[in-house]
Short mmCIF file of C-alpha atoms and ligand atoms in Angstrom, two decimals:
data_model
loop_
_atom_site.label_atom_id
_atom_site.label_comp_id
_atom_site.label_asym_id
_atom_site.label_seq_id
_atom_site.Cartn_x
_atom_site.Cartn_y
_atom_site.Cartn_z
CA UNK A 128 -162.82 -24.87 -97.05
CA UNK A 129 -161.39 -21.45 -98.57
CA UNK A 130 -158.16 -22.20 -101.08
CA UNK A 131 -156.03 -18.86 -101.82
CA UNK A 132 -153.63 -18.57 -105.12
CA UNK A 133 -151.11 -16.00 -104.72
CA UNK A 134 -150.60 -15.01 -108.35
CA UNK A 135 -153.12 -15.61 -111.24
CA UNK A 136 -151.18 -15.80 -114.30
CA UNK A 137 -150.60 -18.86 -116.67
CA UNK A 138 -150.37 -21.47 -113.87
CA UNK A 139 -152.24 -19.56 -110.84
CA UNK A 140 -155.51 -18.40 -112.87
CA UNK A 141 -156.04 -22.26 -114.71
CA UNK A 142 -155.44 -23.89 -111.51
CA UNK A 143 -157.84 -21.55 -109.17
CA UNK A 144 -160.63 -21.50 -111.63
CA UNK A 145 -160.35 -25.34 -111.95
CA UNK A 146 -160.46 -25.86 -107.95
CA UNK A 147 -163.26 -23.40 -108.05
CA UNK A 148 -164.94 -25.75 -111.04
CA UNK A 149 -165.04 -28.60 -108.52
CA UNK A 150 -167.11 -26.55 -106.02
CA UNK A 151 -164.53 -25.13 -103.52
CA UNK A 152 -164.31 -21.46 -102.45
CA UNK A 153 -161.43 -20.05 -103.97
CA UNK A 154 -159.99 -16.29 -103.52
CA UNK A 155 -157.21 -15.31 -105.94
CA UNK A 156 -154.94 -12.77 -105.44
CA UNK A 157 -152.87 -10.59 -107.55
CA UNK A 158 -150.35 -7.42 -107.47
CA UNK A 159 -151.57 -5.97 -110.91
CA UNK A 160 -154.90 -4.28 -110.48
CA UNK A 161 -155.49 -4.69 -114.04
CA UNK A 162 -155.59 -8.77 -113.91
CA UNK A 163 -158.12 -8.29 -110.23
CA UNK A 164 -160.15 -5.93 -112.57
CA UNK A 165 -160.67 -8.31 -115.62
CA UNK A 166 -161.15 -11.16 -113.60
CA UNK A 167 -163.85 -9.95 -111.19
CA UNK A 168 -165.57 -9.41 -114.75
CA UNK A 169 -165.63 -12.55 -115.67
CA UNK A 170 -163.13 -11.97 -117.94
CA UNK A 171 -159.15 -13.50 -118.67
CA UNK A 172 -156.10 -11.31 -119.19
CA UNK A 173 -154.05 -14.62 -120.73
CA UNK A 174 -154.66 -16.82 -123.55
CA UNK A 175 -155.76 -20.41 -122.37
CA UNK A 176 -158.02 -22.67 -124.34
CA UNK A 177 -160.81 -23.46 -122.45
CA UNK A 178 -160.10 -21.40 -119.53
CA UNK A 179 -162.22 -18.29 -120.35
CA UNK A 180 -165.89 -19.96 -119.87
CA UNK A 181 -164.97 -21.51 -116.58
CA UNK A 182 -163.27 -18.40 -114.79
CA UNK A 183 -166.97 -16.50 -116.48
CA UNK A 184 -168.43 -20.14 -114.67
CA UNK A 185 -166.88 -19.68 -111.33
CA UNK A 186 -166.91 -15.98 -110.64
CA UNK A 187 -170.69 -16.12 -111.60
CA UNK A 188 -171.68 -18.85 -109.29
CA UNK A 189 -169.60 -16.85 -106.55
CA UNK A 190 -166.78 -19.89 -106.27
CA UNK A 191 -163.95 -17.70 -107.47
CA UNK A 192 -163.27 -14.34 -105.86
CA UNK A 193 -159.82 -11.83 -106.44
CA UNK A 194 -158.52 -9.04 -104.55
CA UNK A 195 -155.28 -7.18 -104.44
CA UNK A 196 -154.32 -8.63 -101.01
CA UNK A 197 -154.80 -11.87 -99.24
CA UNK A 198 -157.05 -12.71 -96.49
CA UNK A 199 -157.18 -16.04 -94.08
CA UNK A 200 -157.52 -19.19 -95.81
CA UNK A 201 -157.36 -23.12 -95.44
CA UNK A 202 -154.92 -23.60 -98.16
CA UNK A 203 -152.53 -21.15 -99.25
CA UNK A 204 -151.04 -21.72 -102.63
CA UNK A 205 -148.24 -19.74 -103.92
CA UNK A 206 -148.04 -19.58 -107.70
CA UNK A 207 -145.67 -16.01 -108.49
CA UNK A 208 -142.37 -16.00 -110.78
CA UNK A 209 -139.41 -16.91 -110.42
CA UNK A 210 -137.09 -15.05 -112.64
CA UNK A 211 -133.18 -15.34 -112.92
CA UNK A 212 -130.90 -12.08 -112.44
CA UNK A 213 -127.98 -11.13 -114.29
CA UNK A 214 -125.84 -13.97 -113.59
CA UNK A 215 -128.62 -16.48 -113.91
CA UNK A 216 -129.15 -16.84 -110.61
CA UNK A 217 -132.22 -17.61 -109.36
CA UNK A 218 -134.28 -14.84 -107.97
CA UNK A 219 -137.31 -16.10 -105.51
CA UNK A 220 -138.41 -12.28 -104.41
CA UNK A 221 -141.62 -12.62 -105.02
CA UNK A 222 -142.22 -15.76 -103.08
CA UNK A 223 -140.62 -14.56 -100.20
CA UNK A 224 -142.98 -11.49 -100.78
CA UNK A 225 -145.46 -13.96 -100.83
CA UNK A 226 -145.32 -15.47 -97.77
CA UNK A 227 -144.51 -12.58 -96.40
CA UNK A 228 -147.82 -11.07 -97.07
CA UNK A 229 -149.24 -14.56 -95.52
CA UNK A 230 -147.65 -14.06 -92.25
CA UNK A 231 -149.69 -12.35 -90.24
CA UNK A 232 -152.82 -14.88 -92.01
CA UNK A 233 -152.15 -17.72 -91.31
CA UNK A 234 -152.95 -20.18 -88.69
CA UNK A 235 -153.13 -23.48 -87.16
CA UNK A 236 -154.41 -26.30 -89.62
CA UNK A 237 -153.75 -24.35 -92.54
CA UNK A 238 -151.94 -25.78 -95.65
CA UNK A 239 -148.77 -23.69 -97.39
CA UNK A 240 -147.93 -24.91 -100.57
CA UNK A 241 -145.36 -23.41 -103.48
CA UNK A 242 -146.24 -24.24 -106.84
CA UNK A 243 -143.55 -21.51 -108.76
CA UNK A 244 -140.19 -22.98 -109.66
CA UNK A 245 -138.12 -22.76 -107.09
CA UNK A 246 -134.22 -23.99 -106.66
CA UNK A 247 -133.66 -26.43 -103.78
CA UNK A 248 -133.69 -25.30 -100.84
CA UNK A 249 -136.80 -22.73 -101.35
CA UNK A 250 -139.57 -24.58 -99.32
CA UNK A 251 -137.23 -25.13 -96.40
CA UNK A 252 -136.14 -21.42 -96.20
CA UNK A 253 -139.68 -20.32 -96.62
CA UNK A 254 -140.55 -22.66 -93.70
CA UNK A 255 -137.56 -21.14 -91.60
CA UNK A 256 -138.94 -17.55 -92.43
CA UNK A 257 -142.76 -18.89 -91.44
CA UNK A 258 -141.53 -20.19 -87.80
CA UNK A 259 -139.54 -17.46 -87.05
CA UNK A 260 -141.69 -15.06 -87.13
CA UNK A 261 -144.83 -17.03 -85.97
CA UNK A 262 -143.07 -19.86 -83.64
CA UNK A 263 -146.42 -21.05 -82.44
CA UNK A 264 -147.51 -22.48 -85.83
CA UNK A 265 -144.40 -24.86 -85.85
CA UNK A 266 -145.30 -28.19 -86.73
CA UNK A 267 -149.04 -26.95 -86.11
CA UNK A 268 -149.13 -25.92 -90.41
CA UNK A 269 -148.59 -28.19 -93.35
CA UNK A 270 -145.56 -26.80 -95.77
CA UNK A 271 -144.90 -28.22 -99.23
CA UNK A 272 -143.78 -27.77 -102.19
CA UNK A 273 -145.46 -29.23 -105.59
CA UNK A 274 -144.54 -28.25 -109.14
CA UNK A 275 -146.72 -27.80 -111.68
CA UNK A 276 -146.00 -29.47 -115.23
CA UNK A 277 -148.63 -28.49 -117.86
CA UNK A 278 -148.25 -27.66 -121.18
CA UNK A 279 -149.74 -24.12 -122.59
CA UNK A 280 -152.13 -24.52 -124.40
CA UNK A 281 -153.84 -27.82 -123.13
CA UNK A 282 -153.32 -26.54 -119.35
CA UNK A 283 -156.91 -27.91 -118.54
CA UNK A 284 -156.92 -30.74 -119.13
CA UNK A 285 -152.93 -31.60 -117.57
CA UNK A 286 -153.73 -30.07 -114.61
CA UNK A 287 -156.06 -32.57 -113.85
CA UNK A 288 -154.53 -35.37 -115.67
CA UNK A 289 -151.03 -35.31 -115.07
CA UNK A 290 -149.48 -36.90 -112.83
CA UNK A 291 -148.20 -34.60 -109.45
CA UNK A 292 -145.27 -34.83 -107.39
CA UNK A 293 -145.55 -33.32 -104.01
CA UNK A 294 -143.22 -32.66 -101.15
CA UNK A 295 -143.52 -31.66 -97.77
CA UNK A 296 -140.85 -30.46 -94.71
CA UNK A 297 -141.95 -33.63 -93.01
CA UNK A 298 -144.30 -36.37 -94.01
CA UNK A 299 -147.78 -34.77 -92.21
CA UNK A 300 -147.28 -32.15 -94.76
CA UNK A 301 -146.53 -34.21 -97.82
CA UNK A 302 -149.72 -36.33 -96.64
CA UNK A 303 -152.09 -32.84 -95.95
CA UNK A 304 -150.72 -32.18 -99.93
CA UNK A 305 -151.75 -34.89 -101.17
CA UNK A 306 -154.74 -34.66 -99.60
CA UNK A 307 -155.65 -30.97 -100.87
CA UNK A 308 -154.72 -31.62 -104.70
CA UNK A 309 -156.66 -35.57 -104.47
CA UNK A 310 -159.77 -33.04 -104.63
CA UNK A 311 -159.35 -32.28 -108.26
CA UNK A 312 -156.29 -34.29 -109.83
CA UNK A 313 -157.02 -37.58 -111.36
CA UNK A 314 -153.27 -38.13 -112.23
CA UNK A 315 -151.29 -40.05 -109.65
CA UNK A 316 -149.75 -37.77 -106.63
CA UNK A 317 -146.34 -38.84 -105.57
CA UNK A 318 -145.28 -38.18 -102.16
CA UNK A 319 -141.62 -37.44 -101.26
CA UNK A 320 -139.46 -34.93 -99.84
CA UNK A 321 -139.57 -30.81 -100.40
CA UNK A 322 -136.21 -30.73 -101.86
CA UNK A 323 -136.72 -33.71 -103.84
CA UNK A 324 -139.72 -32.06 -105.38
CA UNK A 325 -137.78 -29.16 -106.21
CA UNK A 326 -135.10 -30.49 -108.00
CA UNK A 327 -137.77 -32.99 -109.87
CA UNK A 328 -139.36 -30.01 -111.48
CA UNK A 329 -136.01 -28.85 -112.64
CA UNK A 330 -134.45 -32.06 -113.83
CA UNK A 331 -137.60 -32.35 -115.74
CA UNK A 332 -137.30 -29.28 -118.10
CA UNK A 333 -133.44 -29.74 -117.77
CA UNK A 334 -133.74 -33.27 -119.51
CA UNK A 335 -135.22 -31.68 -121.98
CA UNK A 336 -133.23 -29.53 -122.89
CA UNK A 337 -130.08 -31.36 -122.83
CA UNK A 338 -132.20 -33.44 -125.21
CA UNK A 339 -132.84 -30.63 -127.28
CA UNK A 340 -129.45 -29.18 -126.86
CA UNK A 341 -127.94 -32.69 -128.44
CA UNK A 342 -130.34 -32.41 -131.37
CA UNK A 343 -128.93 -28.70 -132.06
CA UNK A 344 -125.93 -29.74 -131.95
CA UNK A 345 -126.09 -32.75 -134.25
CA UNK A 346 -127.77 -29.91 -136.48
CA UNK A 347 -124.36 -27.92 -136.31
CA UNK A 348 -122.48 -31.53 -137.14
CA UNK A 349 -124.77 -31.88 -140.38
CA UNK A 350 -124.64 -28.81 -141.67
CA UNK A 351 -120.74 -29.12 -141.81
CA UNK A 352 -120.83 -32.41 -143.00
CA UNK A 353 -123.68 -31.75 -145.94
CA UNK A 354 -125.52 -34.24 -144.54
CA UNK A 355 -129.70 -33.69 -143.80
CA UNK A 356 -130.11 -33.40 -139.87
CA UNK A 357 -133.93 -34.57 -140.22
CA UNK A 358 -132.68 -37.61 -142.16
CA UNK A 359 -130.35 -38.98 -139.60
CA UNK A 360 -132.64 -38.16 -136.86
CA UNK A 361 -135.80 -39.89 -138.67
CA UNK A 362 -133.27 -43.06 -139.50
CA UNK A 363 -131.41 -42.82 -136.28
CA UNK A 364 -134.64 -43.02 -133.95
CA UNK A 365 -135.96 -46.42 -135.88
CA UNK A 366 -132.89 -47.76 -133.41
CA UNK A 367 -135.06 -49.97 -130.58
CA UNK A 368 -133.70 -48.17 -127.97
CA UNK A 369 -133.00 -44.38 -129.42
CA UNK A 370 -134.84 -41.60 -129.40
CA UNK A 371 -133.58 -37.88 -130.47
CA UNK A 372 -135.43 -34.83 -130.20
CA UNK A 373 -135.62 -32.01 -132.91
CA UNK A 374 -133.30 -29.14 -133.34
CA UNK A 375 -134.49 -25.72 -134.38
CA UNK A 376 -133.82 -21.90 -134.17
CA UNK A 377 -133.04 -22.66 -130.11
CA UNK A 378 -134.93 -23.08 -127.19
CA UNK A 379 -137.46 -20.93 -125.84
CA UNK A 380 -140.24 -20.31 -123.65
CA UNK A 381 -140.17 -19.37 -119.72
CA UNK A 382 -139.67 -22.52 -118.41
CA UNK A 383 -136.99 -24.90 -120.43
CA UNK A 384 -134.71 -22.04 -121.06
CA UNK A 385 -134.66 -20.75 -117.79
CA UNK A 386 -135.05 -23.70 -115.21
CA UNK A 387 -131.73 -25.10 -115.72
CA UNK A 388 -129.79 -22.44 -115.12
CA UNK A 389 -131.70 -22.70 -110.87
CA UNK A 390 -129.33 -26.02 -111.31
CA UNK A 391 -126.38 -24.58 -113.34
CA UNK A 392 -126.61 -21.31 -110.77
CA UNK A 393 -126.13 -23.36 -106.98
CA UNK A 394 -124.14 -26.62 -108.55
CA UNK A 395 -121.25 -25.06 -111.14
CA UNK A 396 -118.75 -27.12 -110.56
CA UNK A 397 -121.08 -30.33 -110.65
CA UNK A 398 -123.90 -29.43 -113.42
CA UNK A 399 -121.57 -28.88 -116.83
CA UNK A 400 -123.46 -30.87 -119.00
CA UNK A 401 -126.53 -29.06 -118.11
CA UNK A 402 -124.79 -25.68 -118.40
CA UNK A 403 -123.19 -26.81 -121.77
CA UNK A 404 -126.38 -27.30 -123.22
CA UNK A 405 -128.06 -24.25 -122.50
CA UNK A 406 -125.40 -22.67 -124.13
CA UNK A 407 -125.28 -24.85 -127.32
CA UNK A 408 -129.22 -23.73 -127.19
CA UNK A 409 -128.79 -19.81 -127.16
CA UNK A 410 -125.64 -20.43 -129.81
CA UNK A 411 -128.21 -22.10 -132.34
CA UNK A 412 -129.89 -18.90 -133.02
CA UNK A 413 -127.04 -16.52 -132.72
CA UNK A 414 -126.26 -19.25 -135.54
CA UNK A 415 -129.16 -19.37 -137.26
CA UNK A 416 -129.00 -15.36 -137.43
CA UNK A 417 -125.60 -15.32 -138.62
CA UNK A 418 -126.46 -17.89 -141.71
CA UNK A 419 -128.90 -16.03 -142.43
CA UNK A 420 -126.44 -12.58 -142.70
CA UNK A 421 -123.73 -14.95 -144.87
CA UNK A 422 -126.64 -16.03 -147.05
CA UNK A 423 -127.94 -12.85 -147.54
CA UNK A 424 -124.18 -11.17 -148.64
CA UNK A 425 -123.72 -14.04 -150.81
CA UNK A 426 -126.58 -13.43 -152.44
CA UNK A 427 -125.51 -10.31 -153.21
CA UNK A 428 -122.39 -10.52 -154.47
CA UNK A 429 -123.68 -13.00 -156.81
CA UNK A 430 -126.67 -11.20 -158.05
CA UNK A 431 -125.64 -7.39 -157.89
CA UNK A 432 -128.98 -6.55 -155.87
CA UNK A 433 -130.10 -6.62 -152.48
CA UNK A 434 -132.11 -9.96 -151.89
CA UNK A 435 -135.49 -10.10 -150.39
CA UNK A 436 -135.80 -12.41 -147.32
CA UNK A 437 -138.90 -14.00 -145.38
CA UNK A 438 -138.77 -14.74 -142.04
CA UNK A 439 -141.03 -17.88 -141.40
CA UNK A 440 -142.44 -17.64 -137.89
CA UNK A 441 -141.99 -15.59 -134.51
CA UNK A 442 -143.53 -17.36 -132.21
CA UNK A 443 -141.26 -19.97 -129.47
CA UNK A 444 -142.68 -22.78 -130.91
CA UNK A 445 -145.07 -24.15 -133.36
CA UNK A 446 -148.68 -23.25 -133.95
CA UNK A 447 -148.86 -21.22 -131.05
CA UNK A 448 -149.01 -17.14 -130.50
CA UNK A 449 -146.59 -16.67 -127.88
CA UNK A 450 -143.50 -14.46 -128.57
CA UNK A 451 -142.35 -14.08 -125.16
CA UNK A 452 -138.78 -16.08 -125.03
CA UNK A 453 -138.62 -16.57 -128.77
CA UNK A 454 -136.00 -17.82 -130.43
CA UNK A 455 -137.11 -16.79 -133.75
CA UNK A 456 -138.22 -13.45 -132.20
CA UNK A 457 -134.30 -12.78 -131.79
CA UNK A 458 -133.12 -13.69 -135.11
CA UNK A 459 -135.63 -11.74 -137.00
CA UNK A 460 -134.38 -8.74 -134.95
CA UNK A 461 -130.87 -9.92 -135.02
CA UNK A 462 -130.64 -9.98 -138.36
CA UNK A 463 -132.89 -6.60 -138.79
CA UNK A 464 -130.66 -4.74 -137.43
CA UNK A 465 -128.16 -4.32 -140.13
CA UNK A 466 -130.98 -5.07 -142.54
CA UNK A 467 -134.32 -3.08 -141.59
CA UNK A 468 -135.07 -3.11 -145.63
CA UNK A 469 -136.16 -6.14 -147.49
CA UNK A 470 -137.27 -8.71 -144.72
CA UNK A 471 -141.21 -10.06 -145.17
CA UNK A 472 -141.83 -11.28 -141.38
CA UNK A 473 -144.23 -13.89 -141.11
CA UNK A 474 -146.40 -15.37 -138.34
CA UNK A 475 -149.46 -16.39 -138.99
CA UNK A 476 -150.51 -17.14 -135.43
CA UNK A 477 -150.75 -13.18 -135.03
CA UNK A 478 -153.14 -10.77 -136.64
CA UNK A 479 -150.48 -7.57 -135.70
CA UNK A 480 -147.31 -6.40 -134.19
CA UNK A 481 -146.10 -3.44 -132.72
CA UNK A 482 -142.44 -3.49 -134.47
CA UNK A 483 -142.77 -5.99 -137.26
CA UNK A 484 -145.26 -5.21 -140.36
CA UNK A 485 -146.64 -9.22 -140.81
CA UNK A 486 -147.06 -10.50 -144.09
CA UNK A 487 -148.96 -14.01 -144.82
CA UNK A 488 -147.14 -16.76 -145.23
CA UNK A 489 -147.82 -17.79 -148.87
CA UNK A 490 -146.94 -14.38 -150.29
CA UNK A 491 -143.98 -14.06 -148.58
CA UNK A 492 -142.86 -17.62 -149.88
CA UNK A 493 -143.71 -16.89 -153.38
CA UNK A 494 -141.55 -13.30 -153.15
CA UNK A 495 -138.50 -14.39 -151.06
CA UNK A 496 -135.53 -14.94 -152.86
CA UNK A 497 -134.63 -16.35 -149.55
CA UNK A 498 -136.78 -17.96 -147.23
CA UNK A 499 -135.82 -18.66 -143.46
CA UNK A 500 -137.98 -21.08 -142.08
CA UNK A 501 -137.78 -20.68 -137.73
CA UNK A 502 -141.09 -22.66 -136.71
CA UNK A 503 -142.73 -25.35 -138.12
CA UNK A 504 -146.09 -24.16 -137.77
CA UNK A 505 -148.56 -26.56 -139.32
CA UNK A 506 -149.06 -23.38 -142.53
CA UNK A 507 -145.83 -23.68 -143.64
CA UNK A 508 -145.93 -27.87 -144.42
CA UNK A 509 -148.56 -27.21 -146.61
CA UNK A 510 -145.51 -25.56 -148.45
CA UNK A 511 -144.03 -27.24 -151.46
CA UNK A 512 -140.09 -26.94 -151.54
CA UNK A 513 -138.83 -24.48 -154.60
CA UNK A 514 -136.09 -24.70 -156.28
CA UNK A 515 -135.50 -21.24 -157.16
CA UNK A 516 -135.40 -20.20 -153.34
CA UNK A 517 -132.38 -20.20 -151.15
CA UNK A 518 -134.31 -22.17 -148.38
CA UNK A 519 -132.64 -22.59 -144.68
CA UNK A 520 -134.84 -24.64 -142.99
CA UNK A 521 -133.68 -24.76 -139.44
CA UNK A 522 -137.29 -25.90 -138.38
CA UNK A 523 -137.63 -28.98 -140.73
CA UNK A 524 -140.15 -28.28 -142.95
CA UNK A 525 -139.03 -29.77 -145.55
CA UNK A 526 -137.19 -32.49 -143.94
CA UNK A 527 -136.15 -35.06 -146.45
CA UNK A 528 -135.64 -32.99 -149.58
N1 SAJ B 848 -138.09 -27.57 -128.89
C1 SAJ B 848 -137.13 -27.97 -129.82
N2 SAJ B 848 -137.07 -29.28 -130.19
C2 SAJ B 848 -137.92 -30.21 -129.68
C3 SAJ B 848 -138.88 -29.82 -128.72
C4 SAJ B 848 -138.96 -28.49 -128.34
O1 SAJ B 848 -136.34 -27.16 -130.32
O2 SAJ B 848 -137.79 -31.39 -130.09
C5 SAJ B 848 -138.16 -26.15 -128.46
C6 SAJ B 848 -139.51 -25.48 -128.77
O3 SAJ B 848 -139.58 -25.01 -130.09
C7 SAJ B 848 -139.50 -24.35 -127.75
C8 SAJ B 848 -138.76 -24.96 -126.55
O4 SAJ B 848 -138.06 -26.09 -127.06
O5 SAJ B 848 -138.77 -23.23 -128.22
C9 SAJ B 848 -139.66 -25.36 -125.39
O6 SAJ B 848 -140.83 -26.01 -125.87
P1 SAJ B 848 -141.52 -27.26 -125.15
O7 SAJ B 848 -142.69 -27.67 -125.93
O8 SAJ B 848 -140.47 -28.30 -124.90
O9 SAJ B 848 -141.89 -26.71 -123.71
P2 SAJ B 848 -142.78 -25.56 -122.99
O10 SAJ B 848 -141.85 -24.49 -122.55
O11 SAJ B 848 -143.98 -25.16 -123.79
O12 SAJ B 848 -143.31 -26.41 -121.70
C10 SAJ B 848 -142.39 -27.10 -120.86
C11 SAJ B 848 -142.90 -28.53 -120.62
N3 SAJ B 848 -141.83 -29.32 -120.05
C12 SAJ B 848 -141.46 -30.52 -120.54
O13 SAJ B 848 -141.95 -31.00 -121.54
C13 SAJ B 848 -140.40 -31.27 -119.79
C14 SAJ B 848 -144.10 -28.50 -119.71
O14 SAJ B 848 -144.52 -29.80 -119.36
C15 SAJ B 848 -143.80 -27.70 -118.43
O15 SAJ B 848 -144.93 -27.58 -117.61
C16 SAJ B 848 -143.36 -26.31 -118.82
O16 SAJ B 848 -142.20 -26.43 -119.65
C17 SAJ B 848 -143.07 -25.53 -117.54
O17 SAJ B 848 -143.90 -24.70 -117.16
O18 SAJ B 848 -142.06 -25.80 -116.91
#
């Protein structure tokens, strides 16, 4: 059996190389010659615990093989992005591109499953596009649609652990699906319908962050009502049957920040709540950026000098090195703009940066006269709180003094 990923980047590259682990041919397939290049080397163009030595593993023992174009296949998995335009809506060009590259590949028996985040309705249009232009393969291919749900950074082990739901145009499909991902996930595959599966892989991040979105906004509450967010949380959750999430400098990354809006973008009128807290997300760090500016000019008019300010963190969440999406990313520039001069940026996941000079963490908190904290990366706890600082601690550090 030969498996093809379309698209080898966070989710594409793990999941090919961990197919290829269990002793299936696998071909992957990318756009960017650069990726097809490092690969065939043995080598990985993304960061990915783990997932160096067993792309090196496969590639060597000739299970895993790249190219810039795809070729015929068993299973056909389709792993690209799927952005939002302007407007947020959602914008599934490349897996229409895709498939559209499959076309003329594929063939009776094979398999044709999306993986990338689609809104509802993608599988089903990408089924319409398959039969007519090849007519002959309807109901003779299986076509389904199964989100991933891993978390970076311990991507190996999830994809074979967690649990899958998978969906097919009609129930052969869902049941070839199933069959294809039994062959390396030891998590429990639920069967159900294409658009089902769809809008379970949104509602999934979406829960979140409406979760997230309530803590942010109880964060707004607090700091109007001088009370300590982290407190009330910490006491609030010893409730039986409640159980709040953290705020923080807003919400980031590629997929909780950006799936809702596939809901928000083809349901307006019906998704509010969902909308509402994406919104309350992006306002926390225009927020957080705009305390920080207040602070700052108070600080000033008070001491006759400018202060000096440290920026705790870039990354979109803790103890990571990812700055794509980041929250804290946007305030540090945010507030750079109008003040270039006296910042320290921190983020001691990072060695450099292109834009902002880095300093180390305990330096920076001994120089500040203010001190921002935007991640709670495990350095900073190690922390103790100081007196003499003006501290905003929008990522808890600190959270009971
Ligand atoms: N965050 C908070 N407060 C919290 C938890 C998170 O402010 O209590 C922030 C983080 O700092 C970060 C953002 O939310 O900026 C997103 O972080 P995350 O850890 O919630 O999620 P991701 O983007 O790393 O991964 C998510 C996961 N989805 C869910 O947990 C529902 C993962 O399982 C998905 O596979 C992934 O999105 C994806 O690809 O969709």
């Amino acid at each position: 059996m030969l498996v093809q990923f379309i698209g080898l980047g966070y989710i594409g590259l793990p999941t090919a190389a961990v197919v290829a682990s269990k002793g299936m041919f696998v071909h992957g397939v990318d756009v960017n010659p650069h990726v097809i290049e490092t690969i065939r080397r043995g080598d990985i163009h993304i960061v990915e615990p783990g997932l160096g030595e067993i792309v090196r593993e496969s590639v060597e023992k000739g299970f895993l093989q790249v190219s810039l174009s795809p070729q015929s296949a068993d299973v056909h998995l389709v792993v690209v992005p799927t952005p939002f335009k302007g407007a947020h809506e959602p914008d599934i060009s490349f897996v229409e591109a895709a498939t559209r590259n499959l076309l003329p590949l594929l063939k009776e028996g094979d398999t044709y499953i999306i993986e990338s985040t689609s809104p509802v309705g993608t599988t089903e249009q990408m089924a319409a596009l398959i039969f007519r232009e090849r007519p002959e393969l309807e109901n003779k291919i299986a076509v389904a649609y199964c989100p991933e749900r891993v978390l970076p950074g311990n991507v190996l082990h999830e994809l074979i652990h967690n649990d899958r739901v998978i969906g097919g145009i009609d129930e052969l499909s869902t049941e070839k699906a199933k069959a294809f991902y039994r062959l390396f996930v030891e998590g429990e595959l639920y069967g159900t319908n294409a658009r089902t599966a769809e809008m379970c892989k949104l509602t999934e991040n979406s829960s979140r962050d409406v979760q997230i979105a309530f803590a942010n906004e109880l964060s707004l509450i607090c700091d109007k009502a001088d009370i300590n967010v982290w407190e009330l949380i910490q006491l609030a959750n010893r409730h039986p049957r409640v159980n709040i999430l953290q705020p923080g400098s807003g919400v980031g990354g590629h997929c909780i920040a950006v799936d809702p809006w596939f809901i928000v973008s083809d349901y307006p009128r019906e998704s509010r709540l969902i909308g509402m807290a994406r919104e309350i997300n992006n306002y926390k760090s225009f927020w957080c950026a705009e305390k920080i500016r207040n602070v700052m000019l108070e600080f000033e008019l008070k001491h006759g000098r400018k202060p000096l300010t440290a920026f705790m963190g870039l990354a979109f969440k803790p103890n990571i090195d990812d700055l794509r999406e980041s929250p804290a990313k946007y305030i540090v520039q945010k507030v750079m703009q109008s003040e270039q001069n006296n910042c320290l940026v921190v983020e001691p996941n990072i060695e450099e940066h292109s834009v902002f000079k880095l300093f180390g963490y305990q330096e920076a908190y001994e120089r500040a006269d203010i001190v921002a904290f935007l991640v709670a990366h495990d350095e900073f706890k190690t922390l103790t709180y100081r007196e003499d600082k003006v501290i905003l601690d929008f990522a808890g550090i600190f959270r009971t003094s």
